[in-house]
Short mmCIF file of C-alpha atoms in Angstrom, two decimals:
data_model
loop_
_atom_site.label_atom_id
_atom_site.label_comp_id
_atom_site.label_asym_id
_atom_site.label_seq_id
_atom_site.Cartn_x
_atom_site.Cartn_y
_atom_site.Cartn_z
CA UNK A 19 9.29 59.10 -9.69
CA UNK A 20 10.32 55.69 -8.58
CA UNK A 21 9.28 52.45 -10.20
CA UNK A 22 7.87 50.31 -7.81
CA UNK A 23 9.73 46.69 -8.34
CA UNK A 24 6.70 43.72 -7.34
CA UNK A 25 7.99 40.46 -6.81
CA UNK A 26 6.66 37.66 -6.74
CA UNK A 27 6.00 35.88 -3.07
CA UNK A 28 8.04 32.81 -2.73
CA UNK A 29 6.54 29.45 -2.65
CA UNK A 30 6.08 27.96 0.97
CA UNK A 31 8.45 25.72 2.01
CA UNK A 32 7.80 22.20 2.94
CA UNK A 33 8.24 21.40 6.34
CA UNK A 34 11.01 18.01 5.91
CA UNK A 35 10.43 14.60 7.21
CA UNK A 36 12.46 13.26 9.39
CA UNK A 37 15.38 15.67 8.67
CA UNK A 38 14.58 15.89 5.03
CA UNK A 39 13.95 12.21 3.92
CA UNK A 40 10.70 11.42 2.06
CA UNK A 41 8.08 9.14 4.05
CA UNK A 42 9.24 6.37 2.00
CA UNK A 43 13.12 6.96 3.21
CA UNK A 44 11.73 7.12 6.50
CA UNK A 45 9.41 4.00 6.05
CA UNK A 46 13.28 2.21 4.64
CA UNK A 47 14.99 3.63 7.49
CA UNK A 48 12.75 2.32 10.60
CA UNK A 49 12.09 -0.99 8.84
CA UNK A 50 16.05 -1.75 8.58
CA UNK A 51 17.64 -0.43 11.78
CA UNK A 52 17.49 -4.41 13.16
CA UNK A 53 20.01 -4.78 10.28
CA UNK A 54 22.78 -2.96 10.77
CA UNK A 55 23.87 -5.34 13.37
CA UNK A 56 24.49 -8.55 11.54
CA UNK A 57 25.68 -10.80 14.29
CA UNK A 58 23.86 -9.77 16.38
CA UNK A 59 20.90 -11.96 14.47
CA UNK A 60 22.81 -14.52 13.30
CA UNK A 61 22.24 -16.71 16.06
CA UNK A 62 18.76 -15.11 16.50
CA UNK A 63 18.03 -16.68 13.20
CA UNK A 64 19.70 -19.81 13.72
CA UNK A 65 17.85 -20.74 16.79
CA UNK A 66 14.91 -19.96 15.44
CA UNK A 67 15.31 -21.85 12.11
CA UNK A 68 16.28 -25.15 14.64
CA UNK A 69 13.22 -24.36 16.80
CA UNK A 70 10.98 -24.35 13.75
CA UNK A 71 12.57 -27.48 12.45
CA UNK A 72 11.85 -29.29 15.90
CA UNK A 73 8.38 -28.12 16.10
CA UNK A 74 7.94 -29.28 12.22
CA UNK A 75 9.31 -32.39 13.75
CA UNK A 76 6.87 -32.81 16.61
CA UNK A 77 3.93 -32.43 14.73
CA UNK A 78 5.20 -35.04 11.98
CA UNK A 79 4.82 -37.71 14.89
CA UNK A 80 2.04 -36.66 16.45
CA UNK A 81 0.43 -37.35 12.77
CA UNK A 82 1.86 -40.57 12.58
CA UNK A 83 -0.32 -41.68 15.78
CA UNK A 84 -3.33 -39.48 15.35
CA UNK A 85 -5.68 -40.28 12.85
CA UNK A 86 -7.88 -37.46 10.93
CA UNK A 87 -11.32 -37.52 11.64
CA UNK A 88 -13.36 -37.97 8.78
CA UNK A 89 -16.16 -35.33 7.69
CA UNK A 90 -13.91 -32.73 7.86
CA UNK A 91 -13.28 -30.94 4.40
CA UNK A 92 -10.15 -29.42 5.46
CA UNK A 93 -8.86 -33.20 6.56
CA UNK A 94 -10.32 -34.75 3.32
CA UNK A 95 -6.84 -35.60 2.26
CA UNK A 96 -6.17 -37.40 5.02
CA UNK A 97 -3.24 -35.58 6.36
CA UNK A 98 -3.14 -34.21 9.53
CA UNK A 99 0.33 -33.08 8.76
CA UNK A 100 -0.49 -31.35 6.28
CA UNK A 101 -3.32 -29.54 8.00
CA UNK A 102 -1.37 -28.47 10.48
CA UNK A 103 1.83 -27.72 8.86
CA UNK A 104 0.30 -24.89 6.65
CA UNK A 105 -1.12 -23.87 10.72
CA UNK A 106 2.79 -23.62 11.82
CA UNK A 107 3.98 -21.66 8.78
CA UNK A 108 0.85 -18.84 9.21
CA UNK A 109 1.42 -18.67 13.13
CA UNK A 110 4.82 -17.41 12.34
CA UNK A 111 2.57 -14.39 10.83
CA UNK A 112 0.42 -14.19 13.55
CA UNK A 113 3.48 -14.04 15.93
CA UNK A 114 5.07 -10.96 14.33
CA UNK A 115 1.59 -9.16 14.04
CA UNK A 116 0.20 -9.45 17.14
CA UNK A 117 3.39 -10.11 19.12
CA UNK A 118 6.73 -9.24 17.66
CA UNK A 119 5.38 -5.55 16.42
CA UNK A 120 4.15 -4.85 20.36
CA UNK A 121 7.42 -5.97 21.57
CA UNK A 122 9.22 -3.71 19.48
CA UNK A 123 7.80 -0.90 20.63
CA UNK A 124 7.93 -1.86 23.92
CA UNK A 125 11.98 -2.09 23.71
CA UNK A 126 11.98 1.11 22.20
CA UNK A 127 10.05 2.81 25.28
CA UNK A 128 12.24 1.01 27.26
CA UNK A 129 15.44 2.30 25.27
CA UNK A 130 13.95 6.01 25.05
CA UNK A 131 13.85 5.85 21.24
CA UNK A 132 10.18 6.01 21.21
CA UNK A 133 10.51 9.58 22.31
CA UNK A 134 12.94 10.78 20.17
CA UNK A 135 11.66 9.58 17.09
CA UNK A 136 7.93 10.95 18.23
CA UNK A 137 10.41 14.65 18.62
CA UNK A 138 10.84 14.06 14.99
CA UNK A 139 8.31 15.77 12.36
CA UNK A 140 7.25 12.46 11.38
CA UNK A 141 4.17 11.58 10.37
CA UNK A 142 2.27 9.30 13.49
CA UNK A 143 0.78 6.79 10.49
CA UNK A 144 4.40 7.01 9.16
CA UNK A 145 5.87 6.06 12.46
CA UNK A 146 3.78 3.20 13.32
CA UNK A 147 4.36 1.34 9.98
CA UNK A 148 8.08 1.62 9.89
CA UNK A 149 7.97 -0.16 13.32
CA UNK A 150 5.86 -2.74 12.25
CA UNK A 151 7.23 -3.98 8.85
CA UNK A 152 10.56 -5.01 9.52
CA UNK A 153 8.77 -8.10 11.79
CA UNK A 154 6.21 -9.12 9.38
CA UNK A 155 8.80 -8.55 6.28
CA UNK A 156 10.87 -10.75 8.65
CA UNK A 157 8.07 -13.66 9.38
CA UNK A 158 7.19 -13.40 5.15
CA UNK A 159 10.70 -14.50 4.83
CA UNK A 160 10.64 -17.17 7.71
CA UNK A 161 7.40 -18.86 5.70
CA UNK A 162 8.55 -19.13 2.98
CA UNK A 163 11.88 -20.56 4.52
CA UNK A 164 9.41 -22.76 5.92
CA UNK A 165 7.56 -23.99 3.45
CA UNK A 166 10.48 -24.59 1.04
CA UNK A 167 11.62 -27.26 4.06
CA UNK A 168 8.19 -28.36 4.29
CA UNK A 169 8.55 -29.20 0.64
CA UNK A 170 11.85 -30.34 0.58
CA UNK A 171 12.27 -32.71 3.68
CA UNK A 172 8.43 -33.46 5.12
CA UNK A 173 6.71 -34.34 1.81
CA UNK A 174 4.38 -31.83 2.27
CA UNK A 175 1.55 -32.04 -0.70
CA UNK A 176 2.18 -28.96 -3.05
CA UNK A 177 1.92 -31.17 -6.46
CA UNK A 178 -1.62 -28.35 -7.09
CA UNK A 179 -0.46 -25.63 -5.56
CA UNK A 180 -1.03 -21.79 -7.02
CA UNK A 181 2.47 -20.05 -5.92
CA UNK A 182 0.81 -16.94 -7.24
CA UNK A 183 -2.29 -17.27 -4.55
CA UNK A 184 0.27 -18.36 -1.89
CA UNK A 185 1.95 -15.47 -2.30
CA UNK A 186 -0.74 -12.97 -2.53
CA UNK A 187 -2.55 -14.59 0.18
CA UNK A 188 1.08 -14.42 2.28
CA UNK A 189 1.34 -10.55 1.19
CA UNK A 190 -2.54 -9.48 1.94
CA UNK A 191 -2.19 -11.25 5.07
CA UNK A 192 0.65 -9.76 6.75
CA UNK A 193 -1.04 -5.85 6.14
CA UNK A 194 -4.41 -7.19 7.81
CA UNK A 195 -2.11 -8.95 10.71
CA UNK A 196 -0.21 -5.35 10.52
CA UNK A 197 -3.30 -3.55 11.67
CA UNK A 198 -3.77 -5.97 14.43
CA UNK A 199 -0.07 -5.32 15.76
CA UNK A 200 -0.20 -1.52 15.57
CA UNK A 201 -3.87 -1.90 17.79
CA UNK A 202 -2.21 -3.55 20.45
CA UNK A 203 1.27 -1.64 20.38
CA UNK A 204 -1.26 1.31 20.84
CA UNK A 205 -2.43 -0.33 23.56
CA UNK A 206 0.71 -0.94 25.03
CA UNK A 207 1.88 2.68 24.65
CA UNK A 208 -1.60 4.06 26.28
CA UNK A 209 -1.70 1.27 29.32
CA UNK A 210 1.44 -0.63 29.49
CA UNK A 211 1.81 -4.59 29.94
CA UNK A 212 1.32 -4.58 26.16
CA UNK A 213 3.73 -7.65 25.82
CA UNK A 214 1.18 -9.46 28.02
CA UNK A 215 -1.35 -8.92 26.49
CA UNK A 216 -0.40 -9.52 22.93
CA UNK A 217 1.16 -12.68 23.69
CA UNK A 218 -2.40 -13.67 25.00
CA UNK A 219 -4.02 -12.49 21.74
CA UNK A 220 -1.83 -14.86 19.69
CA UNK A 221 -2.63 -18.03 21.74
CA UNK A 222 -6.44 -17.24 21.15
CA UNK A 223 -5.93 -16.09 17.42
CA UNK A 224 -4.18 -19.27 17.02
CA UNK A 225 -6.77 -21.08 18.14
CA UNK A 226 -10.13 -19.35 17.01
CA UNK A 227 -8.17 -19.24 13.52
CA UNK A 228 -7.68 -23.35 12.72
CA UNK A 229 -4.24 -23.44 13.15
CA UNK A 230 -4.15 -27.19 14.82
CA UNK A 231 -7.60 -28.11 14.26
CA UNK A 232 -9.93 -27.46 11.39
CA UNK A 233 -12.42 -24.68 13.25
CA UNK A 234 -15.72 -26.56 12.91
CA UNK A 235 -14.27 -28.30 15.88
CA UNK A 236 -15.11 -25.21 18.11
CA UNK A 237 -18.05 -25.63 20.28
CA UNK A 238 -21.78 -23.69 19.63
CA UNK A 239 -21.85 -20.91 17.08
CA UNK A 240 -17.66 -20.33 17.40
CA UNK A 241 -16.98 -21.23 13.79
CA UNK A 242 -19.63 -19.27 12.60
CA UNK A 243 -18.17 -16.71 14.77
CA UNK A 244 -14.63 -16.70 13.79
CA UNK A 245 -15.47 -16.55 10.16
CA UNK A 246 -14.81 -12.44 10.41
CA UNK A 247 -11.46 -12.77 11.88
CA UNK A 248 -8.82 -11.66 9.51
CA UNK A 249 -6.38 -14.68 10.44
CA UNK A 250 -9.17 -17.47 9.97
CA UNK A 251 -9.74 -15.81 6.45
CA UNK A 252 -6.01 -15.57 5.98
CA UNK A 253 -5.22 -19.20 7.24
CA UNK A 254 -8.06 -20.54 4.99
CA UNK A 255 -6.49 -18.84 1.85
CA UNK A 256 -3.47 -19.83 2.13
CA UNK A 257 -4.35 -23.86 2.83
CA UNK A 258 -7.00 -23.28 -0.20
CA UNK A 259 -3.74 -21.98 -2.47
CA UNK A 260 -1.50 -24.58 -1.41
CA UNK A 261 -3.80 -27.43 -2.35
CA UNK A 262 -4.52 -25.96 -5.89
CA UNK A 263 -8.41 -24.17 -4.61
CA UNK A 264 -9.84 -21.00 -5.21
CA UNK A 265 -8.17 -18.15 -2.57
CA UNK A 266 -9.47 -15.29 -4.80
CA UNK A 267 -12.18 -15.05 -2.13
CA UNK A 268 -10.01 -14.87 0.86
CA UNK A 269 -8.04 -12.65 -1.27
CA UNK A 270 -10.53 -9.64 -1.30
CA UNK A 271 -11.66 -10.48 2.50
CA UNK A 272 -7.76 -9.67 3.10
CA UNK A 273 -7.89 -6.76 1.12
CA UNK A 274 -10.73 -5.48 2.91
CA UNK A 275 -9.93 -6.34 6.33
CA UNK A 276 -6.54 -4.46 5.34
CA UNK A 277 -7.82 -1.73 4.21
CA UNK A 278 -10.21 -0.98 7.42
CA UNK A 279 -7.60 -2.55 9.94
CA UNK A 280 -4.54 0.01 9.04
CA UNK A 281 -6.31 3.40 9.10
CA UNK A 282 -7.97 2.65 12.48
CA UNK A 283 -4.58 1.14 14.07
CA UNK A 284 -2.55 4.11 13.12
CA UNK A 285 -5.28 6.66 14.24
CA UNK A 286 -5.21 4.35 17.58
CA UNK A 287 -1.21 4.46 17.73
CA UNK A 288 -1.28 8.10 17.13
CA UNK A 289 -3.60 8.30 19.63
CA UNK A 290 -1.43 6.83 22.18
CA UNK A 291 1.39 8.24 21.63
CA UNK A 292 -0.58 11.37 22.54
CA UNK A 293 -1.60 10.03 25.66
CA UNK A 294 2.31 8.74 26.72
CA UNK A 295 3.21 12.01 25.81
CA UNK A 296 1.14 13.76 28.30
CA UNK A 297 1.21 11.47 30.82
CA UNK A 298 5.19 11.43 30.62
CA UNK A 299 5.47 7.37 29.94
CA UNK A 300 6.87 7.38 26.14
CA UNK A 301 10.01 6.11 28.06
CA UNK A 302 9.56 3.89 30.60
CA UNK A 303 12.14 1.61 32.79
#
């Protein structure tokens, strides 16, 4: 009589992610590819710093001949430059959301990267977050640059500000701007000419949002309107922090708008990259 050895069945394996790193060495990976060349950005980053200094610049004149008109609340300190300086700083934001984070993904159809790293086993959600932080990680850096000039060499008013709200406000802001960028890089994945179209989206965001004119300026119901857009409730917080207000408000608006925007866009990017994968355009020239 034989004894009859049981064993035990062996626990199933994990399948790895993206060649056995965790989601978050994925999410480090995709976020700091733009890195590895340094000077390669150097002047990138120069340029732009100049640029930003010159528009700064602009806009300092322009409120030396343009007086504020009164009854505004968000002009009640009499500075137009400061209005619109806080503006500048959040459009960099609004740039890297709605524009930057399409781009990207654009040049990496273009490049044929976009395929191979859908090849990968890699979550879709996964994906389209590693491509989009490294912009708005990038832009949270540039504001801050920004506003440390603004402080510095244009006398901008911060003698009340709440660093703490600025921040949080800054942080909150780029995940609900996230969600926005993902939507349209979907978009440009699914139907093409998304650089087009996202660079039209930040000239009306810009606008509907208060960025060079306090939104009860719009005509007919607009401001009423705009209230539900995630950069108007972003750009308020962040002027509301900087002059010493309450942001907690804006603060849990961002949260929210967070919170809904980022499922949907990476159920939408998913989504499209199903649709470029059967249609055969996850590369294109």
């Amino acid at each position: 009589m034989t004894d009859v050895v049981r064993t035990r069945p062996a626990p199933p394996r994990r399948e790895p992610v993206a060649g056995g790193a965790s989601v978050g060495g994925a999410l480090f990976a995709l976020a700091t590819r733009d890195l590895g060349d340094r000077r390669a950005l150097r002047w990138p980053l120069l340029l732009d710093l100049a640029f930003g200094v010159v528009n700064l610049l602009v806009y300092l004149f322009i409120s030396r001949v343009v007086a504020p008109t009164r009854g505004h609340p968000a002009l009640a300190s009499g500075s137009y430059f400061d209005f619109v300086a806080m503006g500048i700083v959040f459009m960099l934001v609004i740039q890297a959301g709605a524009s930057h984070v399409t781009k990207r993904v654009a040049r990496e159809q273009r490049s044929g990267t976009l395929e191979m790293l859908v090849a990968q086993p890699l979550p879709r959600s996964t994906l389209a977050v590693g491509l989009a932080v490294h912009p708005l990680l990038f832009a949270m850096a540039r504001a801050l640059v920004y506003l440390s000039l603004l402080t510095a060499f244009f006398h901008l008013d911060v003698g009340r500000a709440d660093w703490w709200g600025v921040a949080v406000v800054l942080t909150l802001s780029c995940a609900a701007v996230m969600g926005v960028g993902i939507m349209l890089a979907a978009l440009g994945v699914a139907v093409g000419r998304g650089e087009i179209i996202a660079s039209l989206v930040t000239v009306g965001l810009a606008f509907m949002s208060g960025t060079y004119f306090p939104v009860s300026a719009l005509p007919g119901p607009l401001p009423d309107l705009t209230a539900v857009l995630p950069t108007r409730i972003a750009l308020d917080g962040l002027r509301a922090a900087v002059a010493g207000e309450s942001w907690a408000g804006s603060a849990g608006a961002l949260l929210l708008s967070a919170a809904l925007l980022l499922p949907l866009s990476c159920w939408a990017f998913g989504q499209a990259l199903r649709i470029g994968a059967r249609r055969g355009i996850l590369t294109r020239e």
